[in-house]
Amino acid sequence: MTTALPSAQDVLQRVFGYEQFRGQQAQAIATLVEGNDALVLMPTGGGKSLCYQIPSLLRNGVGLVVSPLIALMQDQVVAMKQLGIRASYLNSTLSYQEQQNVIDQALGGELDLLYLAPERLLQENTLNLLSQISIALIAIDEAHCVSSWGHDFRQDYLLLNQLGERFPGVPRVALTATADARTQADIVQRLALNNPHQFIESFDRPTICYSVQPKTDAKKQLLQFLGPRKNQAGIVYCLSRRSVESIASWLQGQGFHALAYHAGMDAEVRSEHQAEFLRGEAVVMVATIAFGMGIDKPDVRFVAHLDLPKSLEAYYQETGRAGRDGAAADAFMVFGLQDVVRLSQMVAASAAAEDIKRVEQNKLEALLGWCELTSCRRQPLLEYFDETMPKPCGNCDNCLLPPKTWDATEAAQKALSCVYRTGQRFGAGHVIDVLRGAVRDKVKQFNHQDLSTFGIGADLNERQWRSLFRALVANGLLFSDPNAYGALKLTNSSRAMLKGERSLKVREEVEPPKSRGSGSSSGSSKTLQEPLTDAQEIRFESLRELRREMAEEQGVPPYVIFHDSTLRQIAKAQPTSGEELLSISGIGQSKMEKYGDAVLDLMTELD
Ligand code: ADP
Ligand code: ZN
């Protein structure tokens, strides 16, 4: 019997319930279906998985997925099963009998997808098993791990180069979200891909709205940010274990479901917290950067930084954990000069070679400069990754609410000469006291009340001075010396400033407006996600409730049943028939069969 083969478009609609391919998905899929190799570089949340899932369904045999993240395999398999895809994994977490069952399924041609860690795939008995079955394709996820230029190099990935010879004629696809040009070339060469078609998409994450504020009162600022996000999941990053603990318990006191995560915690508690975060809907994870690698929760709605990360790259990677499901998300950060001093000291105290330390220090200063920006934040962020964005993005704080600036040239001259007069030995706090004419103990101790610069800056308040000093450091007009406890020192550029040969504009310090970055009513979400009416909101909440019950019943995370965006659409469209329900993005046949009736009943009930 011959029936017409389904097309990729059919599968997209029928199985995944999506209308259209994104970006270059369709081309990548066609390449693999035709039996060619491919390299796929898409940002997190870009939809890489579909690029191998659909060809695995369309081609004969099982699709092998190589991934280093064993902890995620189970979640991925659970999500596949919800879609009616026959997926399994083989790794050390399975019992002997369970592994045997998976092997039997594979031999019996009962699998569409099989997930494996590289070390498992390369075992001789696994390779023997695989040589007895037909393989649709081999997908190598997190492919940057094969490159020593990349940031997560793994020795066992190098051995994946033998797959081409072992499985001749089987198309291979390498996928990653992070690889510069050098790493891309490395991936192709080290995995010995055969003339791969390359699908390289922008790094941009247009749905993430970036906003950055000077740190005045971190807790108060965080609370203002979190206020309208009480029923969302997010991550709050802090630099130290101590602040993780204290912020987490303080947030609990404020009525948030907050959990702590850092490397110093008991391993069991830590993994419980991680599991709770992955399964939960309105959970705030307060963590050091130890948390995040391989976190594949699609509905993380915000990432907030209470301390500066190490570099712009690190920041981009950490904030990239928000909004993987493609819906609007927020990246929020507060920063102060004190952070820079602390991080610089950490760099200086590290055992690294001097030239590496210098690079680290430069990266830190680049990040500070980015924080101090008064223009679009996304443009320079992408430039940092060698991409140009011709127009301001319209989805960052500076685009949404352009900051006012003031001409700080004269004040900068005063600041620099005061740094000079006080001997280039002090941090901003003391220099500001001298500028403002504050007679404090330390001022008296050094007789700084006698300096010509004492009190010449009484016209500005402490906050304005702080902001000016940050701008001076960010612009390379002052240098915070980590080897001298962060003492501020003049630089080669300071002279031009002092001689009046250059000017400086500084962001005007105002209380951040209340409406800024506030959940569904924020500017970011307005452009990307229409707010729900009251009636829709009620339906949305009831749908979430229903989803929660169904998720608990099956012991799976709620998002594998439906994404929030799917529930929002249902809440808006109020479908009354199966056909209407199927037209909603994220509902394919399998989910329709599993949950269609329950959803339609609920809609009738609420009508
Ligand atoms: P990545 O692996 O690139 O980080 P995923 O493959 O996990 O991204 O996809 C991110 C989310 O986007 C998933 O929830 C996925 O189902 C969804 N998605 C992928 N492709 C499409 C599409 N064409 N239309 C709608 N949603 C999509
Ligand atoms: Zn912008």
XYZ file of C-alpha atoms and ligand atoms in Angstrom:
635
model
C 0.000 0.000 0.000
C 1.411 3.394 -0.846
C 0.097 6.551 0.666
C 1.523 9.971 -0.043
C 4.274 10.783 2.452
C 3.334 13.506 4.905
C 5.176 16.759 4.377
C 7.133 18.620 7.031
C 4.342 21.192 7.091
C 1.757 18.456 7.808
C 3.797 17.178 10.720
C 4.299 20.677 12.084
C 0.549 21.185 12.213
C -0.670 17.716 13.088
C 1.911 16.746 15.712
C 3.104 20.056 17.126
C 0.026 22.128 16.454
C 2.036 25.027 14.993
C 1.051 26.959 11.895
C 4.355 28.092 10.461
C 8.032 27.334 10.587
C 10.256 29.880 12.243
C 13.389 31.336 10.706
C 15.305 28.704 8.792
C 13.657 25.646 10.335
C 12.004 24.577 7.079
C 15.268 24.693 5.124
C 17.212 22.860 7.829
C 14.557 20.149 7.933
C 14.555 19.761 4.154
C 18.342 19.413 4.148
C 18.207 16.541 6.624
C 15.223 14.855 5.031
C 17.206 14.785 1.796
C 20.057 13.074 3.623
C 22.545 15.934 3.870
C 24.510 17.165 6.883
C 23.742 20.472 8.537
C 25.000 22.956 11.112
C 22.253 24.825 12.941
C 23.037 27.899 15.011
C 19.973 29.453 16.565
C 19.556 31.393 19.797
C 18.088 29.707 22.848
C 14.378 29.254 22.314
C 14.842 29.613 18.571
C 13.381 26.192 17.900
C 16.394 24.002 17.236
C 14.775 20.774 18.412
C 12.157 20.824 15.671
C 14.999 20.767 13.136
C 15.808 17.177 14.051
C 12.485 16.035 15.487
C 10.530 16.495 12.265
C 13.094 14.816 9.968
C 13.247 11.925 12.439
C 9.519 11.467 11.991
C 9.695 11.826 8.227
C 12.660 9.567 7.592
C 12.784 5.869 8.037
C 14.215 4.647 11.356
C 15.026 6.208 14.683
C 16.567 9.660 15.175
C 19.512 9.602 17.571
C 19.979 12.683 19.721
C 23.346 13.122 21.414
C 23.200 15.460 24.376
C 25.557 15.993 27.315
C 22.733 16.976 29.618
C 21.523 13.698 31.083
C 19.310 15.481 33.582
C 17.248 16.948 30.762
C 16.661 13.797 28.764
C 13.785 12.621 30.850
C 11.996 15.966 30.557
C 12.459 15.992 26.809
C 11.139 12.464 26.468
C 8.130 13.344 28.615
C 7.413 16.345 26.373
C 7.750 14.193 23.237
C 5.336 11.622 24.591
C 2.766 14.348 25.196
C 2.934 14.970 21.479
C 2.436 11.315 20.708
C 6.042 10.896 19.570
C 7.658 7.583 20.487
C 10.757 8.758 22.350
C 13.083 7.145 24.889
C 16.511 7.675 26.339
C 19.406 5.465 27.315
C 21.578 6.599 30.191
C 22.982 5.536 33.509
C 19.906 6.627 35.451
C 17.925 3.668 34.081
C 17.897 0.236 35.693
C 19.186 -2.741 33.720
C 15.647 -3.872 32.964
C 14.595 -0.405 31.827
C 17.555 -0.231 29.489
C 16.691 -3.629 28.127
C 13.155 -2.433 27.398
C 14.448 0.571 25.493
C 16.790 -1.663 23.489
C 13.889 -3.968 22.644
C 11.820 -0.980 21.485
C 14.697 0.154 19.305
C 15.174 -3.280 17.782
C 11.448 -3.630 17.251
C 11.283 -0.409 15.252
C 9.053 1.148 17.894
C 10.999 4.355 18.417
C 11.007 7.708 16.633
C 13.679 9.326 18.796
C 16.388 8.020 21.089
C 18.367 10.345 23.366
C 21.886 9.342 24.407
C 24.849 10.874 26.203
C 28.007 10.801 24.061
C 29.834 8.324 26.284
C 26.895 5.943 26.049
C 26.579 6.207 22.301
C 30.260 5.454 21.812
C 30.256 2.273 23.873
C 30.939 -0.681 21.616
C 27.764 -2.535 22.593
C 25.636 0.537 21.869
C 27.262 0.961 18.472
C 26.624 -2.725 17.776
C 23.001 -2.376 18.731
C 22.617 0.670 16.520
C 24.203 -1.097 13.567
C 21.296 -3.536 13.619
C 18.558 -0.937 13.272
C 17.864 1.759 10.775
C 18.882 5.248 11.813
C 16.974 8.264 10.495
C 19.604 10.830 11.463
C 22.074 11.763 14.173
C 21.592 15.077 15.963
C 24.477 16.401 18.037
C 23.076 18.925 20.464
C 25.212 21.499 22.323
C 27.728 20.969 19.528
C 29.978 23.789 20.771
C 31.164 21.289 23.407
C 33.412 19.773 20.734
C 35.440 22.964 20.425
C 38.092 24.011 22.871
C 37.340 27.609 21.824
C 33.819 27.205 23.136
C 33.098 27.502 26.829
C 32.000 23.962 27.720
C 34.588 21.787 26.014
C 34.018 18.051 26.559
C 36.621 15.475 25.721
C 34.083 12.782 24.805
C 32.590 15.018 22.110
C 35.838 14.715 20.154
C 35.174 11.029 19.604
C 31.916 11.780 17.835
C 33.967 12.309 14.681
C 33.747 8.551 14.016
C 29.966 8.637 13.539
C 30.228 9.493 9.843
C 32.220 6.342 9.155
C 30.192 4.177 11.484
C 26.889 5.222 9.956
C 27.556 6.044 6.327
C 24.675 7.714 4.536
C 22.993 8.810 7.771
C 22.614 12.600 7.822
C 24.087 14.377 10.831
C 23.151 17.735 12.257
C 25.143 19.732 14.818
C 23.136 22.254 16.848
C 24.178 25.010 19.211
C 23.121 28.391 20.543
C 26.593 29.720 21.171
C 29.423 29.617 18.698
C 31.487 32.389 17.188
C 32.927 31.958 13.714
C 35.977 30.102 14.982
C 33.884 27.675 17.013
C 31.557 27.081 14.056
C 34.481 26.059 11.855
C 35.769 23.878 14.653
C 32.450 22.073 14.979
C 32.321 21.248 11.278
C 35.894 20.036 11.218
C 36.011 18.111 14.485
C 32.709 16.340 13.942
C 33.839 15.620 10.367
C 30.523 16.821 8.970
C 30.131 16.202 5.295
C 29.736 19.494 3.416
C 27.133 20.679 5.860
C 24.538 23.265 4.896
C 24.810 26.010 7.469
C 21.774 27.655 9.025
C 22.963 30.520 11.125
C 20.476 32.847 12.739
C 20.807 36.061 14.644
C 21.729 35.909 18.309
C 19.029 38.409 19.054
C 16.289 37.517 21.512
C 13.762 40.170 20.531
C 11.190 39.150 23.138
C 13.511 39.845 26.071
C 13.189 43.382 27.381
C 16.394 44.610 29.048
C 16.296 47.155 31.805
C 19.067 48.317 34.075
C 19.010 50.642 37.078
C 21.665 52.035 39.383
C 21.513 50.223 42.695
C 19.996 52.443 45.353
C 18.108 50.013 47.551
C 18.378 46.588 45.924
C 15.554 44.993 47.900
C 13.153 47.817 47.285
C 14.017 47.853 43.596
C 13.574 44.101 43.331
C 10.235 44.267 45.056
C 9.075 46.971 42.684
C 10.096 44.818 39.773
C 8.532 41.636 41.175
C 5.324 43.276 42.361
C 3.369 42.734 39.154
C 5.026 39.339 38.550
C 3.703 37.410 41.528
C 2.377 34.523 39.475
C 5.407 34.145 37.248
C 8.509 31.995 37.396
C 11.907 33.662 37.383
C 15.502 33.661 38.522
C 17.187 36.216 40.776
C 20.978 36.103 40.573
C 23.215 37.236 43.430
C 26.992 37.162 43.671
C 27.444 35.524 47.060
C 25.950 32.546 48.844
C 25.141 34.737 51.801
C 23.075 37.163 49.785
C 21.309 34.250 48.058
C 20.195 32.958 51.457
C 19.143 36.322 52.782
C 17.273 37.453 49.656
C 15.464 34.114 49.404
C 14.210 34.195 52.967
C 13.332 37.864 52.712
C 11.270 37.172 49.557
C 9.489 34.346 51.354
C 8.574 36.856 54.034
C 7.153 39.070 51.285
C 4.827 36.274 50.198
C 6.818 34.866 47.282
C 7.440 31.208 46.678
C 11.203 31.727 46.714
C 13.904 29.060 46.822
C 17.661 29.300 47.306
C 20.329 27.633 45.194
C 24.094 27.802 45.541
C 27.068 25.486 45.427
C 27.536 25.491 49.195
C 24.152 23.930 49.903
C 23.440 20.329 50.722
C 23.295 18.529 47.358
C 19.972 16.918 48.115
C 18.226 20.141 49.102
C 19.706 21.813 46.063
C 18.373 19.258 43.635
C 14.988 19.332 45.372
C 14.880 23.080 44.853
C 15.846 22.669 41.230
C 13.082 20.102 40.675
C 10.572 22.328 42.439
C 11.542 25.232 40.225
C 11.277 23.174 37.037
C 7.839 21.873 37.899
C 6.487 25.044 39.440
C 4.684 27.963 37.858
C 5.153 30.866 40.233
C 8.530 30.062 41.712
C 11.405 32.477 42.178
C 14.823 30.834 42.252
C 17.374 32.979 44.099
C 20.743 31.680 43.024
C 24.403 32.173 42.352
C 25.527 31.509 38.804
C 26.014 27.873 39.839
C 22.364 27.611 38.830
C 21.421 27.675 35.204
C 23.586 25.421 33.082
C 21.212 23.181 31.234
C 18.077 24.663 32.756
C 15.508 24.019 30.091
C 12.404 25.532 31.649
C 10.630 27.324 28.821
C 8.376 29.555 30.915
C 10.990 31.466 32.913
C 9.487 34.958 32.632
C 12.292 37.021 34.133
C 15.929 36.992 35.098
C 16.925 39.642 37.631
C 20.509 40.455 38.599
C 21.103 42.054 41.985
C 24.850 42.057 41.374
C 26.826 42.577 38.214
C 27.797 39.449 36.298
C 31.394 38.998 35.160
C 31.017 40.177 31.593
C 28.536 41.056 28.904
C 28.786 37.512 27.491
C 27.986 36.027 30.876
C 25.091 38.456 31.213
C 23.708 37.510 27.827
C 23.929 33.845 28.608
C 22.316 34.222 32.018
C 19.452 36.388 30.777
C 18.990 34.021 27.826
C 17.368 31.583 30.240
C 14.255 33.764 30.184
C 11.500 33.374 27.622
C 12.599 30.199 25.851
C 8.975 29.645 24.904
C 9.119 32.749 22.736
C 6.722 34.797 24.859
C 7.704 38.189 26.306
C 10.214 38.088 29.143
C 12.232 40.563 31.189
C 15.880 40.935 32.067
C 16.328 43.306 34.972
C 19.535 44.406 36.661
C 20.670 46.813 39.353
C 24.329 47.747 39.535
C 26.681 49.932 41.528
C 30.318 50.929 41.490
C 30.768 48.797 44.595
C 30.038 45.702 42.452
C 32.799 46.667 40.082
C 35.236 47.104 42.940
C 34.292 43.716 44.368
C 34.532 41.910 41.043
C 37.813 43.635 40.184
C 39.239 42.454 43.461
C 38.128 38.918 42.695
C 39.856 39.134 39.323
C 43.012 40.556 40.885
C 43.112 37.893 43.583
C 42.627 35.007 41.161
C 45.514 32.749 40.202
C 45.215 33.582 36.495
C 48.067 34.999 34.443
C 48.403 38.779 34.243
C 47.247 39.076 30.622
C 44.134 37.029 31.362
C 43.394 39.207 34.367
C 43.677 42.266 32.167
C 41.190 40.816 29.695
C 38.785 40.042 32.541
C 39.148 43.551 33.897
C 38.432 45.025 30.461
C 35.336 42.873 30.117
C 34.086 44.118 33.440
C 34.571 47.707 32.380
C 32.799 47.060 29.083
C 29.856 45.745 31.056
C 29.809 48.800 33.306
C 29.862 50.992 30.206
C 26.868 49.073 28.884
C 24.982 49.608 32.147
C 25.621 53.344 31.934
C 24.289 53.622 28.393
C 21.594 56.136 27.666
C 20.828 54.744 24.192
C 19.431 51.408 22.970
C 20.913 48.505 24.918
C 20.349 45.819 22.314
C 22.375 47.431 19.552
C 25.736 47.334 21.372
C 24.866 43.968 22.889
C 24.566 42.453 19.414
C 27.613 44.352 18.196
C 29.508 42.594 20.913
C 28.589 39.368 19.089
C 29.556 40.826 15.711
C 26.024 41.526 14.571
C 24.719 44.892 13.524
C 21.232 46.089 14.256
C 20.529 49.135 12.124
C 17.772 50.627 14.268
C 17.178 50.938 18.018
C 15.235 47.921 19.243
C 12.173 49.484 20.838
C 12.203 46.833 23.556
C 14.697 47.973 26.185
C 14.360 50.534 28.963
C 16.248 53.240 27.074
C 14.157 52.777 23.930
C 10.880 52.630 25.809
C 11.614 55.529 28.113
C 14.576 57.538 26.840
C 16.525 58.778 29.860
C 17.234 62.457 30.327
C 20.862 63.437 30.497
C 22.700 66.419 31.935
C 25.974 68.027 30.933
C 28.381 66.818 33.586
C 31.556 68.257 32.101
C 32.205 70.760 34.859
C 31.268 68.362 37.634
C 33.573 65.765 36.057
C 36.460 68.220 36.197
C 35.759 68.850 39.863
C 35.607 65.114 40.532
C 38.870 64.397 38.748
C 40.756 67.152 40.475
C 39.415 66.020 43.817
C 40.631 62.489 43.088
C 44.022 64.005 42.295
C 44.128 66.230 45.384
C 43.222 63.390 47.722
C 46.169 61.413 46.382
C 44.373 58.820 44.185
C 44.068 56.601 47.231
C 40.327 56.541 47.955
C 37.082 55.122 46.671
C 34.125 57.153 45.467
C 32.509 57.443 48.917
C 35.308 59.448 50.488
C 35.942 61.615 47.432
C 32.246 62.488 47.356
C 32.368 63.472 51.029
C 35.222 65.855 50.259
C 33.444 67.261 47.209
C 30.258 67.824 49.140
C 32.097 69.310 52.136
C 31.005 66.630 54.605
C 33.168 66.757 57.726
C 33.415 63.050 58.515
C 36.032 61.291 60.656
C 37.950 60.076 57.663
C 37.984 63.574 56.184
C 39.421 64.970 59.404
C 41.879 62.123 59.747
C 43.489 63.107 56.444
C 42.914 66.851 56.859
C 40.968 66.855 53.629
C 38.812 69.740 54.867
C 41.829 71.906 54.025
C 41.973 70.913 50.365
C 41.026 73.410 47.667
C 38.444 70.928 46.356
C 36.701 70.578 49.731
C 33.051 71.524 49.344
C 33.258 72.578 45.699
C 30.538 70.097 44.786
C 27.866 70.896 47.360
C 25.429 71.712 44.570
C 24.984 68.026 43.668
C 23.567 65.382 45.957
C 25.226 62.109 46.836
C 23.202 60.182 44.284
C 24.163 62.481 41.454
C 27.825 62.218 42.400
C 27.620 58.432 42.546
C 26.172 58.327 39.089
C 28.849 60.680 37.806
C 31.625 58.527 39.258
C 30.154 55.424 37.602
C 30.054 57.280 34.316
C 33.677 58.366 34.766
C 34.790 54.769 35.312
C 32.560 53.498 32.512
C 34.081 56.024 30.128
C 37.644 55.196 31.135
C 38.167 58.616 32.716
C 38.855 57.016 36.073
C 40.221 53.605 36.897
C 39.228 51.631 39.955
C 42.431 49.874 41.007
C 41.669 46.391 42.313
C 45.163 46.132 43.782
C 44.519 49.186 45.937
C 41.109 48.224 47.352
C 39.344 49.831 44.427
C 40.969 53.252 44.897
C 40.124 55.582 42.033
C 43.039 56.698 39.886
C 43.385 59.044 36.952
C 43.895 57.574 33.498
C 45.512 58.842 30.311
C 42.135 60.189 29.231
C 41.612 62.160 32.431
C 43.934 64.931 31.277
C 41.790 65.860 28.263
C 38.796 66.106 30.533
C 40.637 68.274 33.041
C 41.866 70.558 30.271
C 38.331 71.017 29.012
C 39.032 69.239 25.719
C 36.156 66.853 26.066
C 32.709 66.785 27.555
C 30.608 64.246 29.374
C 26.884 63.629 29.503
C 25.409 61.641 32.357
C 22.060 60.006 32.856
C 19.781 62.072 35.042
C 19.010 60.253 38.244
C 15.294 60.019 38.768
C 13.180 57.660 40.790
C 12.381 54.846 38.380
C 8.763 55.294 37.288
C 6.394 52.799 38.880
C 4.881 51.625 35.624
C 8.250 50.749 34.145
C 8.747 47.069 33.422
C 5.620 46.034 35.248
C 4.455 42.679 33.974
C 1.720 42.575 31.408
C 1.263 46.334 31.546
C 4.902 47.136 30.779
C 5.967 48.619 27.521
C 7.728 45.420 26.570
C 4.706 43.258 26.870
C 2.470 45.837 25.261
C 4.274 45.518 21.996
C 4.680 41.774 22.166
C 1.805 40.438 24.155
C -1.581 42.093 24.342
C -2.960 42.253 27.859
C -5.988 40.106 28.655
C -9.370 41.569 29.515
C -10.792 40.737 32.929
C -12.967 37.950 31.563
C -10.048 36.493 29.632
C -7.866 36.720 32.718
C -10.408 34.660 34.646
C -10.464 32.033 31.914
C -6.670 32.034 31.767
C -6.389 31.433 35.516
C -8.959 28.617 35.395
C -7.069 27.039 32.523
C -3.868 27.218 34.533
C -5.662 25.550 37.401
C -6.869 22.778 35.093
C -3.381 22.372 33.668
C -1.935 22.140 37.167
C -4.333 19.317 38.065
C -3.596 17.416 34.880
C 0.145 17.879 35.363
C 0.014 16.623 38.935
C -2.015 13.622 37.922
C 0.678 12.579 35.451
C 3.668 13.800 37.438
C 4.920 16.033 34.622
C 5.747 19.760 34.524
C 2.739 21.906 33.551
C 4.508 23.373 30.516
C 4.748 20.024 28.749
C 0.950 19.957 28.681
C 0.406 23.486 27.362
C 2.575 26.572 27.273
C 1.199 29.752 28.798
C 0.958 31.235 25.326
C -1.388 28.423 24.279
C -3.556 28.983 27.353
C -3.671 32.706 26.631
C -4.919 32.035 23.146
C -7.588 29.666 24.424
C -8.651 32.252 26.997
C -9.028 34.796 24.218
C -10.618 32.636 21.548
C -12.996 30.782 23.873
C -13.262 27.823 21.493
C -16.445 25.780 21.505
C -15.476 22.983 19.127
C -12.573 20.627 18.586
C -11.913 22.253 15.279
C -11.551 25.680 16.831
C -9.296 24.239 19.490
C -7.051 22.626 16.886
C -6.531 25.960 15.202
C -4.756 27.223 18.316
C -0.976 27.234 18.202
C 0.486 24.468 20.367
C -2.433 22.049 20.048
C -1.835 19.127 17.731
C -3.696 15.876 17.429
C -2.245 14.128 20.442
C -2.940 17.005 22.836
C -6.375 17.419 21.328
C -7.147 13.798 22.127
C -5.677 13.975 25.609
C -7.029 17.313 26.793
C -9.517 18.624 24.267
C -12.643 17.560 26.130
C -11.477 18.875 29.475
C -10.633 22.264 27.966
C -13.912 22.525 26.048
C -15.897 21.526 29.145
C -14.166 24.223 31.130
C -14.965 26.807 28.451
C -18.649 25.840 28.552
C -18.652 25.990 32.319
C -17.186 29.495 32.324
C -19.375 30.806 29.572
P 15.981 25.688 21.408
O 16.323 24.229 21.512
O 16.468 26.312 20.148
O 16.351 26.469 22.618
P 13.315 24.711 21.342
O 13.508 23.770 20.239
O 13.221 24.177 22.730
O 14.416 25.830 21.296
O 12.038 25.595 21.017
C 11.623 26.612 21.868
C 10.115 26.650 21.926
O 9.576 27.138 20.703
C 9.512 25.264 22.134
O 8.465 25.383 23.051
C 9.005 24.894 20.760
O 7.925 24.001 20.834
C 8.600 26.239 20.189
N 8.643 26.255 18.726
C 9.616 25.766 17.942
N 9.328 25.962 16.640
C 8.132 26.591 16.590
C 7.282 27.070 15.530
N 7.626 26.916 14.258
N 6.135 27.668 15.877
C 5.796 27.819 17.168
N 6.538 27.393 18.211
C 7.697 26.791 17.935
Zn 16.588 49.278 22.581
